[in-house]
Amino acid sequence: MSYLRYILVFALMVLGLAKVGAQNDRNFIRQGNRAYHKQKWAAAETQYRKAISKNQKNAQAVYNLGCALMMQQKDSMAMIQFENASKLETNKMRRARSYHNMGVVMQQHQQYAQAIGCYENALRCNPQDNATRYNLALCKKLLKNQKQNDKNKNNKNKNKDKNKDKQNKDQNKDQNKDKNDKNKNNQNKNNQQNQNNQDKMSKDNAEQLLNAAIQQEKDTKRKMQKAMSQPRRKQYEKNW
């Protein structure tokens, strides 16, 4: 009998310890909830993490931890907890809340396509959730506007590039025109200089010819004067 009694006591101790362990994670959750309602997000996070350390498969603790992280704007960490809660949770209504909060985080970061997917998953779990349905419709509208804005922005950039190319082309055209005008002016200047040189040469040639003619006339006159100044020989006529 003493042996059986020992076994019974041991079994009760094991059950008691298991019960205490189960109560501990729920106690931590309750403490976390009290801190959460007082908007003490960091304190709530600590209690929820303690609950998870006691029971990693406690979907409620995981979901609540995600909420506490989201309130502290630790969005990437909150997303991980919501995703884990959605996998651990067997109740569709509670699973829908995880998907809904994931959609809220994506929506806040203007990732509307991802938010739409999360809201659709939430509605599959809870089709009666009007808040999720409203957010879904809003995200679809915002996504449409986002795509239109991106399209307008791309068109604006294309027009800007096109105008820039046109400006560069016009600038090159003006530069070529200036270059051609400069070359033309230089050519005209050279032509004018050549013409002036030719005119100068013609004038010089005319002066040289005139001077030569004058000199020749002087020489001829001088020869004639010399010839007239010499004595003439007397000529006798012969009688035949």
Tab-separated table of N, CA and C in Angstrom, residues 45-110:
chain	number	residue	atom	x	y	z
A	45	GLU	N	4.510	43.869	-23.539
A	45	GLU	CA	5.374	43.019	-24.372
A	45	GLU	C	6.167	42.051	-23.495
A	46	THR	N	6.698	42.566	-22.388
A	46	THR	CA	7.497	41.720	-21.489
A	46	THR	C	6.671	40.561	-20.940
A	47	GLN	N	5.447	40.833	-20.506
A	47	GLN	CA	4.602	39.787	-19.940
A	47	GLN	C	4.196	38.758	-20.999
A	48	TYR	N	3.914	39.211	-22.194
A	48	TYR	CA	3.526	38.277	-23.257
A	48	TYR	C	4.706	37.375	-23.630
A	49	ARG	N	5.901	37.923	-23.612
A	49	ARG	CA	7.080	37.106	-23.919
A	49	ARG	C	7.305	36.058	-22.820
A	50	LYS	N	7.016	36.417	-21.610
A	50	LYS	CA	7.129	35.446	-20.514
A	50	LYS	C	6.113	34.316	-20.705
A	51	ALA	N	4.911	34.689	-21.137
A	51	ALA	CA	3.886	33.665	-21.381
A	51	ALA	C	4.328	32.716	-22.484
A	52	ILE	N	4.930	33.278	-23.550
A	52	ILE	CA	5.383	32.447	-24.669
A	52	ILE	C	6.537	31.549	-24.233
A	53	SER	N	7.389	32.052	-23.338
A	53	SER	CA	8.491	31.223	-22.862
A	53	SER	C	7.966	30.016	-22.086
A	54	LYS	N	6.796	30.152	-21.479
A	54	LYS	CA	6.172	29.025	-20.787
A	54	LYS	C	5.446	28.097	-21.752
A	55	ASN	N	4.891	28.699	-22.794
A	55	ASN	CA	4.126	27.882	-23.743
A	55	ASN	C	4.221	28.532	-25.118
A	56	GLN	N	5.123	28.031	-25.942
A	56	GLN	CA	5.368	28.622	-27.254
A	56	GLN	C	4.193	28.434	-28.219
A	57	LYS	N	3.296	27.524	-27.910
A	57	LYS	CA	2.161	27.267	-28.790
A	57	LYS	C	0.890	27.981	-28.325
A	58	ASN	N	1.036	28.894	-27.401
A	58	ASN	CA	-0.113	29.665	-26.934
A	58	ASN	C	-0.402	30.753	-27.965
A	59	ALA	N	-1.373	30.525	-28.827
A	59	ALA	CA	-1.676	31.443	-29.920
A	59	ALA	C	-2.126	32.798	-29.406
A	60	GLN	N	-2.819	32.818	-28.276
A	60	GLN	CA	-3.293	34.081	-27.726
A	60	GLN	C	-2.122	34.959	-27.285
A	61	ALA	N	-1.125	34.353	-26.640
A	61	ALA	CA	0.049	35.106	-26.195
A	61	ALA	C	0.818	35.659	-27.391
A	62	VAL	N	0.931	34.832	-28.426
A	62	VAL	CA	1.653	35.263	-29.628
A	62	VAL	C	0.928	36.418	-30.301
A	63	TYR	N	-0.400	36.300	-30.423
A	63	TYR	CA	-1.193	37.369	-31.051
A	63	TYR	C	-1.095	38.658	-30.236
A	64	ASN	N	-1.239	38.552	-28.900
A	64	ASN	CA	-1.173	39.738	-28.044
A	64	ASN	C	0.205	40.398	-28.112
A	65	LEU	N	1.253	39.588	-28.227
A	65	LEU	CA	2.595	40.140	-28.359
A	65	LEU	C	2.692	40.949	-29.653
A	66	GLY	N	2.099	40.425	-30.718
A	66	GLY	CA	2.087	41.171	-31.980
A	66	GLY	C	1.391	42.513	-31.832
A	67	CYS	N	0.289	42.552	-31.092
A	67	CYS	CA	-0.437	43.811	-30.879
A	67	CYS	C	0.419	44.809	-30.092
A	68	ALA	N	1.105	44.321	-29.037
A	68	ALA	CA	1.952	45.204	-28.233
A	68	ALA	C	3.108	45.761	-29.066
A	69	LEU	N	3.680	44.939	-29.935
A	69	LEU	CA	4.761	45.397	-30.805
A	69	LEU	C	4.258	46.412	-31.826
A	70	MET	N	3.072	46.169	-32.363
A	70	MET	CA	2.508	47.090	-33.347
A	70	MET	C	2.258	48.460	-32.724
A	71	MET	N	1.802	48.493	-31.469
A	71	MET	CA	1.554	49.759	-30.793
A	71	MET	C	2.854	50.520	-30.529
A	72	GLN	N	3.964	49.818	-30.505
A	72	GLN	CA	5.278	50.460	-30.344
A	72	GLN	C	5.928	50.749	-31.694
A	73	GLN	N	5.165	50.550	-32.778
A	73	GLN	CA	5.637	50.780	-34.144
A	73	GLN	C	6.809	49.872	-34.514
A	74	LYS	N	6.841	48.710	-33.909
A	74	LYS	CA	7.814	47.675	-34.288
A	74	LYS	C	7.124	46.747	-35.287
A	75	ASP	N	6.855	47.303	-36.455
A	75	ASP	CA	5.960	46.634	-37.403
A	75	ASP	C	6.513	45.322	-37.940
A	76	SER	N	7.798	45.286	-38.255
A	76	SER	CA	8.357	44.058	-38.825
A	76	SER	C	8.302	42.912	-37.816
A	77	MET	N	8.564	43.218	-36.548
A	77	MET	CA	8.488	42.196	-35.504
A	77	MET	C	7.035	41.788	-35.253
A	78	ALA	N	6.132	42.767	-35.329
A	78	ALA	CA	4.712	42.459	-35.124
A	78	ALA	C	4.198	41.537	-36.216
A	79	MET	N	4.633	41.761	-37.452
A	79	MET	CA	4.187	40.918	-38.571
A	79	MET	C	4.571	39.462	-38.338
A	80	ILE	N	5.761	39.243	-37.799
A	80	ILE	CA	6.209	37.872	-37.537
A	80	ILE	C	5.290	37.189	-36.524
A	81	GLN	N	4.917	37.925	-35.469
A	81	GLN	CA	4.057	37.357	-34.432
A	81	GLN	C	2.643	37.089	-34.965
A	82	PHE	N	2.122	37.988	-35.762
A	82	PHE	CA	0.778	37.778	-36.323
A	82	PHE	C	0.768	36.573	-37.261
A	83	GLU	N	1.833	36.440	-38.036
A	83	GLU	CA	1.915	35.294	-38.945
A	83	GLU	C	1.997	33.985	-38.158
A	84	ASN	N	2.791	33.988	-37.079
A	84	ASN	CA	2.880	32.790	-36.235
A	84	ASN	C	1.533	32.481	-35.581
A	85	ALA	N	0.839	33.531	-35.117
A	85	ALA	CA	-0.462	33.329	-34.474
A	85	ALA	C	-1.480	32.754	-35.456
A	86	SER	N	-1.430	33.210	-36.709
A	86	SER	CA	-2.369	32.697	-37.707
A	86	SER	C	-2.149	31.209	-37.974
A	87	LYS	N	-0.915	30.743	-37.811
A	87	LYS	CA	-0.618	29.325	-38.012
A	87	LYS	C	-0.976	28.487	-36.778
A	88	LEU	N	-0.806	29.091	-35.595
A	88	LEU	CA	-1.087	28.346	-34.353
A	88	LEU	C	-2.581	28.318	-34.028
A	89	GLU	N	-3.294	29.375	-34.402
A	89	GLU	CA	-4.692	29.508	-33.999
A	89	GLU	C	-5.586	28.529	-34.763
A	90	THR	N	-6.397	27.793	-34.016
A	90	THR	CA	-7.345	26.852	-34.634
A	90	THR	C	-8.730	27.475	-34.788
A	91	ASN	N	-9.000	28.521	-34.033
A	91	ASN	CA	-10.298	29.190	-34.119
A	91	ASN	C	-10.266	30.207	-35.267
A	92	LYS	N	-11.156	30.068	-36.235
A	92	LYS	CA	-11.145	30.927	-37.422
A	92	LYS	C	-11.390	32.395	-37.081
A	93	MET	N	-12.253	32.655	-36.136
A	93	MET	CA	-12.558	34.036	-35.767
A	93	MET	C	-11.308	34.735	-35.230
A	94	ARG	N	-10.571	34.046	-34.354
A	94	ARG	CA	-9.344	34.642	-33.821
A	94	ARG	C	-8.247	34.692	-34.882
A	95	ARG	N	-8.206	33.709	-35.767
A	95	ARG	CA	-7.220	33.728	-36.849
A	95	ARG	C	-7.477	34.915	-37.772
A	96	ALA	N	-8.760	35.257	-37.973
A	96	ALA	CA	-9.104	36.386	-38.823
A	96	ALA	C	-8.514	37.684	-38.282
A	97	ARG	N	-8.434	37.824	-36.937
A	97	ARG	CA	-7.879	39.028	-36.345
A	97	ARG	C	-6.387	39.167	-36.665
A	98	SER	N	-5.691	38.048	-36.687
A	98	SER	CA	-4.264	38.099	-37.046
A	98	SER	C	-4.085	38.598	-38.472
A	99	TYR	N	-4.875	38.047	-39.406
A	99	TYR	CA	-4.789	38.493	-40.806
A	99	TYR	C	-5.188	39.964	-40.936
A	100	HIS	N	-6.202	40.371	-40.186
A	100	HIS	CA	-6.652	41.762	-40.246
A	100	HIS	C	-5.532	42.708	-39.819
A	101	ASN	N	-4.868	42.384	-38.693
A	101	ASN	CA	-3.791	43.255	-38.216
A	101	ASN	C	-2.598	43.265	-39.169
A	102	MET	N	-2.334	42.143	-39.813
A	102	MET	CA	-1.282	42.128	-40.826
A	102	MET	C	-1.636	43.077	-41.964
A	103	GLY	N	-2.912	43.086	-42.340
A	103	GLY	CA	-3.357	44.009	-43.384
A	103	GLY	C	-3.208	45.460	-42.967
A	104	VAL	N	-3.482	45.745	-41.699
A	104	VAL	CA	-3.350	47.113	-41.198
A	104	VAL	C	-1.899	47.583	-41.291
A	105	VAL	N	-0.958	46.719	-40.911
A	105	VAL	CA	0.463	47.081	-40.972
A	105	VAL	C	0.874	47.365	-42.415
A	106	MET	N	0.479	46.500	-43.339
A	106	MET	CA	0.824	46.692	-44.746
A	106	MET	C	0.193	47.977	-45.293
A	107	GLN	N	-1.037	48.243	-44.880
A	107	GLN	CA	-1.731	49.437	-45.343
A	107	GLN	C	-1.021	50.702	-44.858
A	108	GLN	N	-0.560	50.697	-43.630
A	108	GLN	CA	0.144	51.852	-43.086
A	108	GLN	C	1.437	52.136	-43.844
A	109	HIS	N	2.045	51.099	-44.391
A	109	HIS	CA	3.276	51.262	-45.168
A	109	HIS	C	2.997	51.418	-46.663
A	110	GLN	N	1.741	51.655	-47.003
A	110	GLN	CA	1.310	51.874	-48.393
A	110	GLN	C	1.627	50.687	-49.304
